[in-house]
Structure formats: structure tokens, C-alpha cells
Amino acid sequence: MEEEEAILFWDGFAQDYAQIQQESSLQIAKEVVAYLLEQQVFPISIFVDFAAGAGRYIPAFYPYVNEYYAIDFSKEMLRIIEETIDDPQNKLHLIQQSQSDFLTTDQHWPCIFMAMNPALRDKKTLLQLRKKTDQLIILRTIAEVENVFQPFEEDPVAEKELQLNTYYKKWLSEEAIEWRSCQFEYMVKEEIDRDFFHLYFEDEYSLEQRKQMVQRIFGESLTVESHTKIIFELLLSR
């Protein structure tokens, strides 16, 4: 996806993305704070939240940062941050900037954090980001396993995304750059009924196929409990 197309996509998706994050019950932000305190990253004077999106991590990180720079290429994402996140100490700076422009500036930062950055996909970019900071922190989902819907879904793109941290570690190691990692594991449970399951796969499978799928998953039950195991991994390089 070209940069201009990506900006249009994320501007259009911003409200839905913010809603999805708002509804998440995962305590990942709090657990990351605890880890960064343990590693003496926090408290910190200047902190960059790059590809900040709708600002999911800002409320948790805010108390430990003197000057907080939230950078994203989507003006709609930054607008959501401005409208929904309190800044009582007037230390939150919102900057609209693409990754390519960010990398071409000369400024060096004490710490750059990024969660699920969709544009970090190659070794050159990773090394450029590492050179721009004393501490580079990368948070990504590395596993997501679900028992009701996932057996009938194939998503090679999503599978590749889950492998990115493996490549980051390999690329850093190839350049003898130190890193350490920490994993955070969650289990999400949700009750699913037969009718919803049928509708979910309506466009992908025939009625006969869906009946067989329902029998396999539900048996004689009207509902089943979906279990989703999610593992995040945080990389810290300094």
C-alpha cells in the first residue's frame, strides 16, 4: 500500500479503530508500564509514541513522561486523541508526520515507542529507527489462537504480521545490536450462538457447509464459549 493510500485508509478507518481499542478489555497498557518501570525506562523526560493511532497507550504512559510526543500520519487519528484524551499538564504534543519524513529529520530522541506499527516491515527501516533513539521499544501481537471461528478462516497476511517480531530480533542480532524481550499473555472468552456463527460465514460457505461446521463446533448445544489466546511481545533495544 502506497503512503497516500495508507493515509486515506487510516483516516477512513480511524473511528472504527478507536472504537475497537476502546472496547478491548486487555490490560496490556498497564502491564507495559510495569515492565518499563522495572527496566527503568520510566520515568522519562521526552517520549515519542510513534504511529500512535488513536492513543491507546497515552493515558497509561502519561504520568511517567514529562513531554509526550504522539506522532502519526493520520490527521483523523490525531483528532481523536485531541478530542478524547485529557492533557491536564499540557505536555502532550500531537504531530502529523509520515514515517519517511520522520526518518529523514536529524532529531535524535531519548525513547521511541511503537505498537503494531504497520509500516515497519524491513531491516533498513528498523535500523534507521534504532539510530534515531537511545531506546527503541516495539510492541506487537505475536500469537492469536481462537477455537470457534479460526479453524475455518485462512489469513496468510495476518499470519505474516504475527511473525514480524521474529524478523526484528533477527535483524538486530545480525548487526550486533542488543535487545531484550518480554511477553504478555491474555485469554479472552465470549459466548457465541449458532445464529451468529451462521451469519458470520454466510458469504464464505454454503448452507450445507455451514450446517456441518455448526455440528462440528456446537454439537447439540445452542451456544459455545469462544476462547482467544493472545500473546504480545515487547522488544526493548538500548
Short mmCIF file of C-alpha atoms in Angstrom, two decimals:
data_model
loop_
_atom_site.label_atom_id
_atom_site.label_comp_id
_atom_site.label_asym_id
_atom_site.label_seq_id
_atom_site.Cartn_x
_atom_site.Cartn_y
_atom_site.Cartn_z
CA MET A 1 0.00 0.00 0.00
CA GLU A 2 1.45 3.38 -1.04
CA GLU A 3 1.77 6.06 1.63
CA GLU A 4 -1.04 8.27 0.27
CA GLU A 5 -3.37 5.28 0.01
CA ALA A 6 -2.43 4.21 3.53
CA ILE A 7 -3.21 7.68 4.89
CA LEU A 8 -6.64 7.66 3.21
CA PHE A 9 -7.32 4.18 4.56
CA TRP A 10 -6.40 5.02 8.17
CA ASP A 11 -8.23 8.35 8.08
CA GLY A 12 -11.36 6.47 6.99
CA PHE A 13 -10.87 3.67 9.49
CA ALA A 14 -9.90 5.89 12.44
CA GLN A 15 -13.29 5.99 14.21
CA ASP A 16 -13.85 2.24 13.95
CA TYR A 17 -10.27 1.57 15.04
CA ALA A 18 -10.66 3.80 18.10
CA GLN A 19 -13.93 2.06 19.00
CA ILE A 20 -12.33 -1.38 18.74
CA GLN A 21 -9.50 -0.34 21.05
CA GLN A 22 -11.91 1.30 23.48
CA GLU A 23 -13.90 -1.91 23.78
CA SER A 24 -10.84 -4.07 24.42
CA SER A 25 -10.68 -5.44 27.95
CA LEU A 26 -6.98 -6.30 27.76
CA GLN A 27 -4.75 -4.69 30.39
CA ILE A 28 -1.71 -4.58 28.11
CA ALA A 29 -1.02 -0.86 28.63
CA LYS A 30 -0.80 -1.24 32.43
CA GLU A 31 1.43 -4.29 32.14
CA VAL A 32 3.75 -2.50 29.72
CA VAL A 33 4.02 0.40 32.18
CA ALA A 34 5.00 -2.02 34.95
CA TYR A 35 7.69 -3.54 32.73
CA LEU A 36 9.07 -0.16 31.64
CA LEU A 37 9.26 0.95 35.28
CA GLU A 38 11.10 -2.27 36.12
CA GLN A 39 13.53 -1.65 33.25
CA GLN A 40 13.98 1.98 34.38
CA VAL A 41 12.72 3.37 31.09
CA PHE A 42 10.06 5.24 33.07
CA PRO A 43 10.05 7.92 34.32
CA ILE A 44 11.49 9.76 31.31
CA SER A 45 11.80 13.37 30.16
CA ILE A 46 10.91 13.05 26.47
CA PHE A 47 8.95 10.15 24.96
CA VAL A 48 7.85 9.51 21.38
CA ASP A 49 4.77 7.39 20.74
CA PHE A 50 5.29 6.74 17.04
CA ALA A 51 2.37 5.54 14.88
CA ALA A 52 0.33 6.44 17.96
CA GLY A 53 -3.00 5.70 16.30
CA ALA A 54 -5.95 6.67 18.50
CA GLY A 55 -3.69 6.95 21.56
CA ARG A 56 -4.41 3.67 23.30
CA TYR A 57 -1.25 3.85 25.44
CA ILE A 58 -1.23 7.56 26.25
CA PRO A 59 -3.38 7.51 29.43
CA ALA A 60 -1.24 4.74 30.97
CA PHE A 61 2.13 6.25 29.97
CA TYR A 62 1.24 9.93 30.57
CA PRO A 63 2.07 10.11 34.33
CA TYR A 64 5.65 8.92 33.71
CA VAL A 65 6.57 11.30 30.88
CA ASN A 66 7.50 14.99 31.04
CA GLU A 67 6.99 15.73 27.34
CA TYR A 68 4.90 13.27 25.32
CA TYR A 69 5.07 13.36 21.50
CA ALA A 70 2.30 11.40 19.76
CA ILE A 71 3.22 11.10 16.08
CA ASP A 72 1.01 9.62 13.37
CA PHE A 73 0.50 10.20 9.65
CA SER A 74 -3.30 10.19 10.04
CA LYS A 75 -4.87 13.53 10.92
CA GLU A 76 -8.07 11.72 11.93
CA MET A 77 -6.21 9.58 14.46
CA LEU A 78 -4.64 12.69 15.96
CA ARG A 79 -8.03 14.43 16.03
CA ILE A 80 -9.44 11.51 18.04
CA ILE A 81 -6.55 11.81 20.52
CA GLU A 82 -7.17 15.55 20.86
CA GLU A 83 -10.89 15.04 21.47
CA THR A 84 -10.80 12.01 23.77
CA ILE A 85 -7.60 12.11 25.84
CA ASP A 86 -7.10 14.55 28.69
CA ASP A 87 -3.90 16.58 28.88
CA PRO A 88 -4.13 18.36 32.26
CA GLN A 89 -0.41 19.15 32.38
CA ASN A 90 -0.26 20.45 28.80
CA LYS A 91 2.59 18.09 27.92
CA LEU A 92 1.00 16.15 25.05
CA HIS A 93 2.25 17.20 21.60
CA LEU A 94 0.39 15.89 18.53
CA ILE A 95 2.40 15.76 15.31
CA GLN A 96 1.18 14.65 11.90
CA GLN A 97 4.16 13.12 10.14
CA SER A 98 4.82 10.14 7.89
CA GLN A 99 7.40 7.53 8.76
CA SER A 100 9.57 8.51 5.78
CA ASP A 101 9.58 12.17 6.86
CA PHE A 102 10.27 11.21 10.48
CA LEU A 103 13.29 9.17 9.42
CA THR A 104 14.78 11.95 7.30
CA THR A 105 14.88 14.50 10.13
CA ASP A 106 18.12 14.89 12.10
CA GLN A 107 16.49 14.91 15.54
CA HIS A 108 17.60 12.23 17.99
CA TRP A 109 15.11 11.11 20.66
CA PRO A 110 15.67 9.61 24.15
CA CYS A 111 12.98 6.98 23.56
CA ILE A 112 10.75 5.85 20.69
CA PHE A 113 7.83 3.52 21.37
CA MET A 114 5.65 1.91 18.72
CA ALA A 115 2.82 -0.58 18.99
CA MET A 116 1.70 -2.59 15.96
CA ASN A 117 3.34 -0.17 13.52
CA PRO A 118 2.08 -1.42 10.12
CA ALA A 119 4.87 0.37 8.22
CA LEU A 120 7.83 -1.30 9.97
CA ARG A 121 8.46 -4.19 7.60
CA ASP A 122 12.13 -4.18 6.58
CA LYS A 123 15.59 -4.22 8.11
CA LYS A 124 16.67 -0.85 6.75
CA THR A 125 13.74 0.97 8.37
CA LEU A 126 14.26 -0.85 11.67
CA LEU A 127 17.92 0.15 11.79
CA GLN A 128 17.09 3.76 10.88
CA LEU A 129 14.63 3.92 13.76
CA ARG A 130 17.17 2.38 16.12
CA LYS A 131 19.74 5.04 15.19
CA LYS A 132 17.28 7.83 15.97
CA THR A 133 16.89 6.92 19.62
CA ASP A 134 18.67 5.82 22.78
CA GLN A 135 15.89 3.32 23.46
CA LEU A 136 13.66 1.67 20.87
CA ILE A 137 10.55 -0.12 22.17
CA ILE A 138 8.43 -2.23 19.84
CA LEU A 139 5.19 -3.93 20.90
CA ARG A 140 3.43 -6.42 18.64
CA THR A 141 0.97 -9.29 18.82
CA ILE A 142 2.91 -12.49 18.12
CA ALA A 143 0.14 -15.08 18.56
CA GLU A 144 -3.64 -15.15 18.42
CA VAL A 145 -5.38 -18.53 18.62
CA GLU A 146 -9.15 -18.94 18.74
CA ASN A 147 -11.25 -22.13 18.85
CA VAL A 148 -14.63 -21.31 17.22
CA PHE A 149 -14.08 -19.17 14.11
CA GLN A 150 -10.37 -19.51 13.39
CA PRO A 151 -10.49 -23.18 12.29
CA PHE A 152 -12.50 -22.05 9.24
CA GLU A 153 -10.51 -18.93 8.38
CA GLU A 154 -7.30 -18.62 6.40
CA ASP A 155 -5.44 -15.33 6.58
CA PRO A 156 -1.83 -15.62 5.38
CA VAL A 157 -1.38 -11.83 5.69
CA ALA A 158 -2.32 -11.89 9.38
CA GLU A 159 -0.06 -14.88 9.93
CA LYS A 160 2.85 -12.99 8.39
CA GLU A 161 2.15 -9.98 10.65
CA LEU A 162 2.46 -12.23 13.70
CA GLN A 163 5.99 -13.17 12.61
CA LEU A 164 7.38 -9.61 12.33
CA ASN A 165 8.94 -9.52 15.80
CA THR A 166 10.92 -12.63 14.90
CA TYR A 167 12.41 -10.76 11.96
CA TYR A 168 13.11 -7.65 14.07
CA LYS A 169 15.11 -9.73 16.56
CA LYS A 170 16.99 -11.45 13.76
CA TRP A 171 17.86 -8.15 12.06
CA LEU A 172 19.04 -6.53 15.30
CA SER A 173 21.15 -9.56 16.15
CA GLU A 174 22.74 -9.55 12.69
CA GLU A 175 24.05 -6.05 13.44
CA ALA A 176 25.16 -7.00 16.97
CA ILE A 177 22.55 -4.65 18.44
CA GLU A 178 21.41 -5.67 21.91
CA TRP A 179 17.76 -6.32 22.65
CA ARG A 180 15.64 -7.97 25.30
CA SER A 181 12.03 -9.07 25.21
CA CYS A 182 9.05 -9.66 27.45
CA GLN A 183 5.78 -11.43 26.63
CA PHE A 184 2.27 -10.70 27.90
CA GLU A 185 -0.41 -13.38 27.58
CA TYR A 186 -4.19 -13.00 27.76
CA MET A 187 -7.26 -15.22 27.40
CA VAL A 188 -10.48 -13.63 26.10
CA LYS A 189 -13.75 -15.54 26.44
CA GLU A 190 -17.03 -14.84 24.65
CA GLU A 191 -20.35 -16.69 24.33
CA ILE A 192 -21.25 -17.45 20.69
CA ASP A 193 -24.65 -18.69 19.47
CA ARG A 194 -25.50 -20.74 16.40
CA ASP A 195 -27.29 -17.93 14.52
CA PHE A 196 -24.34 -15.56 14.81
CA PHE A 197 -21.97 -18.28 13.65
CA HIS A 198 -24.15 -18.93 10.58
CA LEU A 199 -24.30 -15.23 9.68
CA TYR A 200 -20.59 -14.74 10.20
CA PHE A 201 -19.72 -17.28 7.49
CA GLU A 202 -22.72 -16.63 5.22
CA ASP A 203 -20.65 -15.15 2.37
CA GLU A 204 -17.86 -17.71 2.55
CA TYR A 205 -19.58 -21.10 2.87
CA SER A 206 -22.74 -22.72 1.51
CA LEU A 207 -25.66 -23.53 3.79
CA GLU A 208 -24.77 -27.22 3.73
CA GLN A 209 -21.15 -26.46 4.63
CA ARG A 210 -22.25 -24.21 7.48
CA LYS A 211 -24.54 -26.90 8.86
CA GLN A 212 -21.59 -29.28 9.00
CA MET A 213 -19.44 -26.60 10.64
CA VAL A 214 -22.13 -25.92 13.25
CA GLN A 215 -22.38 -29.61 14.05
CA ARG A 216 -18.62 -29.81 14.45
CA ILE A 217 -18.36 -26.79 16.78
CA PHE A 218 -21.71 -26.77 18.61
CA GLY A 219 -22.85 -30.38 18.57
CA GLU A 220 -26.28 -30.27 20.21
CA SER A 221 -25.60 -27.07 22.13
CA LEU A 222 -27.19 -23.72 21.26
CA THR A 223 -24.09 -21.77 22.35
CA VAL A 224 -20.38 -22.36 22.82
CA GLU A 225 -17.67 -20.37 24.54
CA SER A 226 -15.05 -18.87 22.28
CA HIS A 227 -11.54 -18.80 23.78
CA THR A 228 -8.96 -16.48 22.23
CA LYS A 229 -5.38 -16.70 23.45
CA ILE A 230 -3.44 -13.53 22.63
CA ILE A 231 0.29 -13.08 23.21
CA PHE A 232 2.04 -9.72 22.91
CA GLU A 233 5.81 -9.35 22.81
CA LEU A 234 7.70 -6.19 23.73
CA LEU A 235 11.20 -5.66 22.34
CA LEU A 236 13.49 -3.21 24.10
CA SER A 237 16.75 -2.22 22.43
CA ARG A 238 19.16 0.26 24.02
#
